[in-house]
Amino acid sequence: MREVVKIINPYDPGLFPEDFEKPDVIQLGSNENPYEPSEEVKRTYIQSLKFIRLYPKSTYDILKTELSKYLGVERDEISVGCGASELINCVCMALLEELDKVAIPVPCYTLYAIYAMLRNAQIYYPQFTGYKLKSDFVYDVKPKLTFLCSPNNPTGNTIKRKVIEEILENSEYVVLDEAYVEFSSTSNVNLIEEFDNLIVIRSFSKFFGLAGMRVGYLVADRKIVEGIEKIRLPFAISYPALRTAVAALRSVDYYLNLKEKIVRERERVYEKLRKISGLEPYPSEANFILVKVTREVDDLIQKLLNEGIIVRDVTGLIGLDGKHFRVTIGKPEENDRLLVLLSKFC
Ligand SMILES: *Cc1c(COP(=O)(O)O)cnc(C)c1O
């Protein structure tokens, strides 16, 4: 086995309700959408079962057509994959030679480093408290590729457009991960019209609530898209996943309505968390909140788990000092249960 594979830390997927003996576990650890799919998505999924003996058409034209309407970009500026995760790997495969410099500002999502390491790249981790990014690091590192995430996982904040532009001007390529963008007020996907070195990666897992279907996409200049289309898995998206993603795009109003609820809850939960002593929540533009535990609150995360609430322990994540957990915004009654327990334990 390659040495690099031996030293890679496995991706931490967090805990799952299946890991517990008890029923009715509240899953607030994985940033999933807490609501059911639209009726159209459910119906489409059932109807697609008749066709699962067939291969899906590997160019995924219907999905790209719907996405081009949703995003206002051309169809040949879009590539698709088995979740955003596959596309992060594809970008690394397509762009990185051995010892190329990759900048990964932290704290952020851990998958970028895994795939960059697999290319034997040289990785730099410029550190920004609260992911309040400045562009200075590009002048020192001169990266071949920079990974940015906006809104960022786990801090929840967005990066200023001006900062993204400065990084684009000084990094050969830039990946902008917009997995949570629909929960925020701005997208920077239209920067691809100006910058042919920008790759925007997005997902159906969060806003569209299709984490179990595994569909993601990438938006970039045609030349990059052409390369990615050559190397991604030919049948990356299953037939039911393809059909449900298209149906989700066609019922976007349903999802916008859910988003309103989630954003309203996010603001409510944030205000309540601020009032609990020993907790310091970060303002968020995503569907989760990062919380710093400032006083010694022994085993807070474990106590929540004992009560059947899963939050993500991100203590020790590179770039985060002190004890932190990340909590997904759930349904109002789930959030209430969390808040009651946190008030009790803190
Ligand atoms: C959840 C997440 C993804 C997504 O993934 P899929 O593979 O599409 O499920 C990508 N980037 C970030 C930052 C995420 O949090």
Coordinates of C-alpha atoms and ligand atoms in Angstrom, one line a residue:
M1 CA 0.0 0.0 0.0
R2 CA 1.2 3.6 -0.6
E3 CA 2.8 5.3 2.4
V4 CA 0.4 8.2 2.1
V5 CA -2.6 6.0 2.5
K6 CA -1.2 4.6 5.7
I7 CA -0.9 8.1 7.2
I8 CA -4.2 9.6 6.1
N9 CA -6.7 10.0 9.0
P10 CA -10.0 8.4 8.0
Y11 CA -12.8 10.9 7.3
D12 CA -15.0 11.2 10.4
P13 CA -18.6 10.7 9.4
G14 CA -19.9 11.4 13.0
L15 CA -22.5 9.2 14.7
F16 CA -25.7 7.7 13.3
P17 CA -29.0 6.9 15.0
E18 CA -28.2 3.2 14.2
D19 CA -25.3 3.5 16.7
F20 CA -27.8 3.8 19.6
E21 CA -29.9 1.2 21.3
K22 CA -32.7 3.6 22.0
P23 CA -35.4 4.8 19.6
D24 CA -36.2 8.4 18.6
V25 CA -32.7 9.6 18.5
I26 CA -32.5 13.2 17.4
Q27 CA -29.8 13.5 14.7
L28 CA -28.3 17.0 14.8
G29 CA -24.8 15.9 13.8
S30 CA -24.7 15.7 10.0
N31 CA -26.3 18.9 8.7
E32 CA -29.1 17.1 7.0
N33 CA -32.4 18.7 6.1
P34 CA -34.9 17.7 8.8
Y35 CA -37.9 17.7 6.5
E36 CA -39.4 15.1 4.1
P37 CA -38.9 15.4 0.4
S38 CA -41.6 17.1 -1.8
E39 CA -44.5 15.0 -3.0
E40 CA -43.1 15.2 -6.5
V41 CA -39.7 13.9 -5.3
K42 CA -41.4 11.0 -3.5
R43 CA -43.6 10.1 -6.5
T44 CA -40.7 10.3 -8.9
Y45 CA -38.6 8.0 -6.7
I46 CA -41.3 5.3 -6.7
Q47 CA -41.8 5.6 -10.5
S48 CA -38.0 5.3 -11.1
L49 CA -37.9 1.8 -9.7
K50 CA -39.3 0.3 -12.9
F51 CA -36.1 1.4 -14.6
I52 CA -33.3 0.4 -12.3
R53 CA -32.3 -2.5 -14.5
L54 CA -31.0 0.1 -16.9
Y55 CA -27.9 2.2 -16.9
P56 CA -28.6 5.9 -16.6
K57 CA -27.5 7.9 -19.6
S58 CA -24.0 8.8 -18.5
T59 CA -23.9 12.4 -19.8
Y60 CA -26.8 13.2 -17.4
D61 CA -28.3 15.7 -19.8
I62 CA -31.7 16.2 -18.1
L63 CA -30.0 17.0 -14.8
K64 CA -27.6 19.5 -16.5
T65 CA -30.5 21.2 -18.3
E66 CA -32.5 21.7 -15.1
L67 CA -29.3 22.9 -13.3
S68 CA -28.5 25.4 -16.0
K69 CA -32.0 26.9 -15.5
Y70 CA -31.6 26.9 -11.8
L71 CA -28.2 28.5 -11.9
G72 CA -28.3 30.7 -15.0
V73 CA -25.2 29.1 -16.5
E74 CA -24.7 27.1 -19.7
R75 CA -25.1 23.3 -19.7
D76 CA -21.5 22.7 -20.7
E77 CA -20.3 24.7 -17.7
I78 CA -21.7 22.0 -15.4
S79 CA -20.4 18.6 -14.4
V80 CA -22.1 16.1 -12.0
G81 CA -21.0 13.5 -9.6
C82 CA -21.8 11.1 -6.8
G83 CA -22.1 13.9 -4.2
A84 CA -19.9 16.9 -3.9
S85 CA -17.4 14.5 -2.3
E86 CA -16.7 12.7 -5.6
L87 CA -16.1 16.0 -7.4
I88 CA -13.6 17.2 -4.7
N89 CA -11.6 14.1 -5.5
C90 CA -12.0 14.6 -9.3
V91 CA -10.7 18.2 -9.1
C92 CA -7.6 16.9 -7.2
M93 CA -7.1 14.1 -9.8
A94 CA -7.5 16.5 -12.7
L95 CA -5.3 19.4 -11.4
L96 CA -2.6 18.2 -9.0
E97 CA 0.8 16.8 -9.8
E98 CA 3.2 15.5 -7.1
L99 CA 4.4 18.3 -4.8
D100 CA 2.0 20.9 -6.2
K101 CA 1.1 23.5 -3.5
V102 CA -2.4 23.3 -2.1
A103 CA -3.7 25.9 0.3
I104 CA -6.5 24.9 2.7
P105 CA -7.5 27.7 5.0
V106 CA -8.7 26.3 8.3
P107 CA -10.8 25.5 10.2
C108 CA -12.8 23.9 7.4
Y109 CA -14.1 20.6 5.9
T110 CA -11.7 17.8 6.2
L111 CA -12.2 16.0 2.9
Y112 CA -10.1 18.5 0.9
A113 CA -6.9 17.4 2.7
I114 CA -7.6 13.7 2.2
Y115 CA -7.8 14.0 -1.6
A116 CA -5.0 16.5 -1.9
M117 CA -2.7 14.2 0.2
L118 CA -3.6 11.3 -2.1
R119 CA -2.0 13.3 -5.0
N120 CA 1.2 13.8 -2.8
A121 CA 0.6 17.5 -2.9
Q122 CA 2.3 19.9 -0.5
I123 CA -0.5 21.2 1.8
Y124 CA -0.5 24.5 3.6
Y125 CA -3.0 25.3 6.3
P126 CA -3.3 29.0 6.8
Q127 CA -5.2 29.5 10.0
F128 CA -7.9 32.1 10.5
T129 CA -9.7 32.5 13.8
G130 CA -13.4 32.0 13.1
Y131 CA -12.5 31.5 9.4
K132 CA -12.4 35.3 9.0
L133 CA -10.4 34.9 5.8
K134 CA -7.8 37.4 4.4
S135 CA -6.1 36.8 1.1
D136 CA -2.5 37.4 2.3
F137 CA -1.5 33.7 2.4
V138 CA -1.6 33.4 -1.4
Y139 CA 1.4 35.7 -1.7
D140 CA 3.5 33.5 0.6
V141 CA 2.3 30.1 -0.6
K142 CA 1.6 30.9 -4.3
P143 CA -0.8 27.9 -4.5
K144 CA -1.6 25.8 -7.5
L145 CA -5.0 25.1 -5.9
T146 CA -6.8 26.8 -3.0
F147 CA -9.9 25.3 -1.3
L148 CA -12.5 27.8 0.0
C149 CA -15.8 27.0 1.7
S150 CA -18.6 29.5 1.9
P151 CA -20.7 29.3 4.0
N152 CA -17.9 27.4 5.8
N153 CA -18.3 24.1 7.6
P154 CA -17.9 24.2 10.6
T155 CA -17.9 28.0 11.3
G156 CA -21.0 28.9 9.3
N157 CA -19.8 32.2 8.0
T158 CA -19.3 33.3 4.4
I159 CA -16.3 34.7 2.7
K160 CA -16.4 38.3 1.3
R161 CA -16.6 38.4 -2.5
K162 CA -13.6 40.8 -2.6
V163 CA -11.4 38.3 -0.7
I164 CA -12.5 35.5 -3.1
E165 CA -11.5 37.7 -6.1
E166 CA -8.1 38.5 -4.6
I167 CA -7.5 34.8 -4.0
L168 CA -8.6 34.0 -7.6
E169 CA -6.1 36.5 -8.9
N170 CA -3.2 34.9 -7.0
S171 CA -3.9 31.1 -7.0
E172 CA -3.7 29.1 -10.2
Y173 CA -7.1 27.4 -9.4
V174 CA -9.6 27.9 -6.7
V175 CA -12.3 25.5 -5.5
L176 CA -15.3 27.3 -3.9
D177 CA -17.4 24.8 -1.9
E178 CA -20.9 26.1 -1.8
A179 CA -22.6 23.0 -0.3
Y180 CA -24.6 25.3 2.1
V181 CA -25.1 28.3 -0.2
E182 CA -28.9 28.2 -0.4
F183 CA -29.1 28.9 3.4
S184 CA -27.1 32.1 2.9
S185 CA -27.9 35.4 1.3
T186 CA -25.3 35.3 -1.6
S187 CA -23.8 32.9 -4.0
N188 CA -20.6 33.6 -6.0
V189 CA -21.3 31.1 -8.7
N190 CA -21.5 34.0 -11.3
L191 CA -17.8 34.7 -10.7
I192 CA -17.1 31.9 -13.2
E193 CA -18.0 34.3 -16.0
E194 CA -15.0 36.4 -15.0
F195 CA -12.6 33.8 -13.7
D196 CA -11.8 30.7 -15.8
N197 CA -9.8 29.3 -12.8
L198 CA -12.8 29.1 -10.4
I199 CA -14.5 25.8 -9.7
V200 CA -17.7 26.0 -7.7
I201 CA -18.9 22.8 -6.1
R202 CA -22.4 22.2 -4.8
S203 CA -24.6 19.5 -3.4
F204 CA -28.1 18.1 -3.3
S205 CA -27.5 16.8 0.2
K206 CA -28.3 19.9 2.3
F207 CA -30.9 22.4 0.9
F208 CA -32.6 19.8 -1.3
G209 CA -32.5 17.2 1.5
L210 CA -31.1 14.3 -0.7
A211 CA -28.1 13.3 1.3
G212 CA -29.1 9.7 1.0
M213 CA -29.3 9.9 -2.9
R214 CA -25.7 11.1 -3.4
V215 CA -25.8 13.9 -6.0
G216 CA -23.5 16.8 -6.4
Y217 CA -22.4 19.1 -9.2
L218 CA -19.6 21.5 -10.2
V219 CA -19.7 24.7 -12.2
A220 CA -16.7 26.0 -14.0
D221 CA -15.2 27.1 -17.3
R222 CA -15.9 24.7 -20.2
K223 CA -12.3 23.5 -20.4
I224 CA -12.2 22.4 -16.7
V225 CA -15.7 20.8 -17.0
E226 CA -14.5 18.9 -20.1
G227 CA -11.6 17.4 -18.1
I228 CA -13.7 16.5 -15.0
E229 CA -16.3 14.9 -17.3
K230 CA -13.6 12.6 -18.6
I231 CA -12.4 11.4 -15.3
R232 CA -15.5 11.2 -13.1
L233 CA -17.2 7.8 -12.7
P234 CA -19.2 7.3 -15.9
F235 CA -22.3 6.2 -14.0
A236 CA -21.7 8.3 -10.8
I237 CA -25.4 9.0 -10.2
S238 CA -27.9 6.1 -10.0
Y239 CA -31.1 6.3 -12.0
P240 CA -33.4 7.0 -8.9
A241 CA -30.9 9.7 -7.7
L242 CA -30.9 11.3 -11.1
R243 CA -34.7 11.4 -11.4
T244 CA -35.2 12.7 -7.8
A245 CA -32.6 15.4 -8.2
V246 CA -34.4 16.6 -11.3
A247 CA -37.7 16.5 -9.4
A248 CA -36.2 18.4 -6.5
L249 CA -35.2 21.2 -8.9
R250 CA -38.7 21.2 -10.4
S251 CA -40.2 21.6 -6.9
V252 CA -37.7 24.3 -5.8
D253 CA -40.5 26.4 -4.2
Y254 CA -41.2 23.6 -1.8
Y255 CA -37.6 23.7 -0.7
L256 CA -37.4 27.5 -0.5
N257 CA -40.3 27.3 1.9
L258 CA -38.4 24.8 4.1
K259 CA -35.4 27.0 3.9
E260 CA -37.4 29.9 5.4
K261 CA -38.4 27.7 8.3
I262 CA -34.8 26.5 8.9
V263 CA -33.3 30.0 8.7
R264 CA -35.9 31.3 11.1
E265 CA -35.1 28.5 13.5
R266 CA -31.4 29.1 13.1
E267 CA -31.8 32.7 14.3
R268 CA -34.0 31.6 17.2
V269 CA -31.6 28.9 18.3
Y270 CA -28.7 31.3 18.0
E271 CA -30.3 33.8 20.2
K272 CA -31.2 31.2 22.8
L273 CA -27.7 29.7 22.8
R274 CA -26.2 33.1 23.4
K275 CA -28.1 33.3 26.6
I276 CA -26.8 30.0 28.0
S277 CA -23.8 30.6 30.2
G278 CA -20.7 28.7 29.1
L279 CA -21.7 28.6 25.5
E280 CA -20.6 30.9 22.7
P281 CA -22.4 30.3 19.4
Y282 CA -20.9 31.6 16.1
P283 CA -23.3 33.6 13.8
S284 CA -24.2 31.3 10.9
E285 CA -25.4 31.6 7.3
A286 CA -25.8 27.8 7.0
N287 CA -28.1 25.2 8.5
F288 CA -25.9 24.5 11.5
I289 CA -24.3 26.5 14.3
L290 CA -20.8 26.1 15.7
V291 CA -20.7 26.5 19.5
K292 CA -17.7 27.1 21.6
V293 CA -17.9 25.7 25.1
T294 CA -16.2 28.4 27.2
R295 CA -16.6 27.2 30.7
E296 CA -15.6 23.7 31.8
V297 CA -18.8 21.8 31.1
D298 CA -17.8 18.3 31.7
D299 CA -18.7 15.8 29.0
L300 CA -21.4 18.1 27.6
I301 CA -21.5 16.3 24.3
Q302 CA -21.6 12.9 26.0
K303 CA -24.5 14.0 28.2
L304 CA -26.4 15.0 25.1
L305 CA -25.7 11.7 23.5
N306 CA -27.0 9.9 26.6
E307 CA -30.2 11.8 26.2
G308 CA -30.4 10.7 22.5
I309 CA -29.3 13.9 20.8
I310 CA -26.4 13.7 18.4
V311 CA -24.3 16.8 17.8
R312 CA -20.9 16.8 16.1
D313 CA -17.9 17.0 18.4
V314 CA -15.4 19.2 16.4
T315 CA -13.0 19.7 19.3
G316 CA -9.4 19.2 18.0
L317 CA -10.3 20.1 14.4
I318 CA -7.3 21.8 12.8
G319 CA -7.7 25.5 13.3
L320 CA -10.1 25.4 16.2
D321 CA -8.8 26.2 19.7
G322 CA -10.8 24.9 22.7
K323 CA -13.8 22.7 23.0
H324 CA -16.5 23.0 20.2
F325 CA -19.5 21.3 18.9
R326 CA -21.5 21.8 15.8
V327 CA -25.2 21.5 15.8
T328 CA -27.6 21.1 12.9
I329 CA -30.8 23.1 12.9
G330 CA -33.6 20.5 13.2
K331 CA -37.4 20.8 13.5
P332 CA -38.6 23.3 16.2
E333 CA -39.4 20.6 18.7
E334 CA -36.0 19.0 18.2
N335 CA -34.3 22.3 18.7
D336 CA -36.4 22.9 21.8
R337 CA -35.3 19.6 23.3
L338 CA -31.7 20.5 22.7
L339 CA -32.0 23.9 24.2
V340 CA -33.8 22.5 27.4
L341 CA -31.0 20.0 27.9
L342 CA -28.2 22.5 27.3
S343 CA -29.7 24.9 29.8
K344 CA -29.9 22.1 32.3
F345 CA -26.3 20.9 31.8
C346 CA -24.6 24.3 31.6
Ligands
LIG1 C1 -21.9 18.1 3.4 C2 -20.8 18.7 2.7 C3 -20.5 18.4 1.4 C4 -21.1 17.4 0.7 O1 -21.4 16.6 0.2 P1 -22.1 15.4 -0.6 O2 -21.0 14.5 -1.0 O3 -22.7 16.1 -1.8 O4 -23.1 14.8 0.3 C5 -19.5 19.1 0.7 N1 -18.8 20.1 1.3 C6 -19.1 20.5 2.6 C7 -18.4 21.6 3.2 C8 -20.1 19.8 3.3 O5 -20.3 20.1 4.5

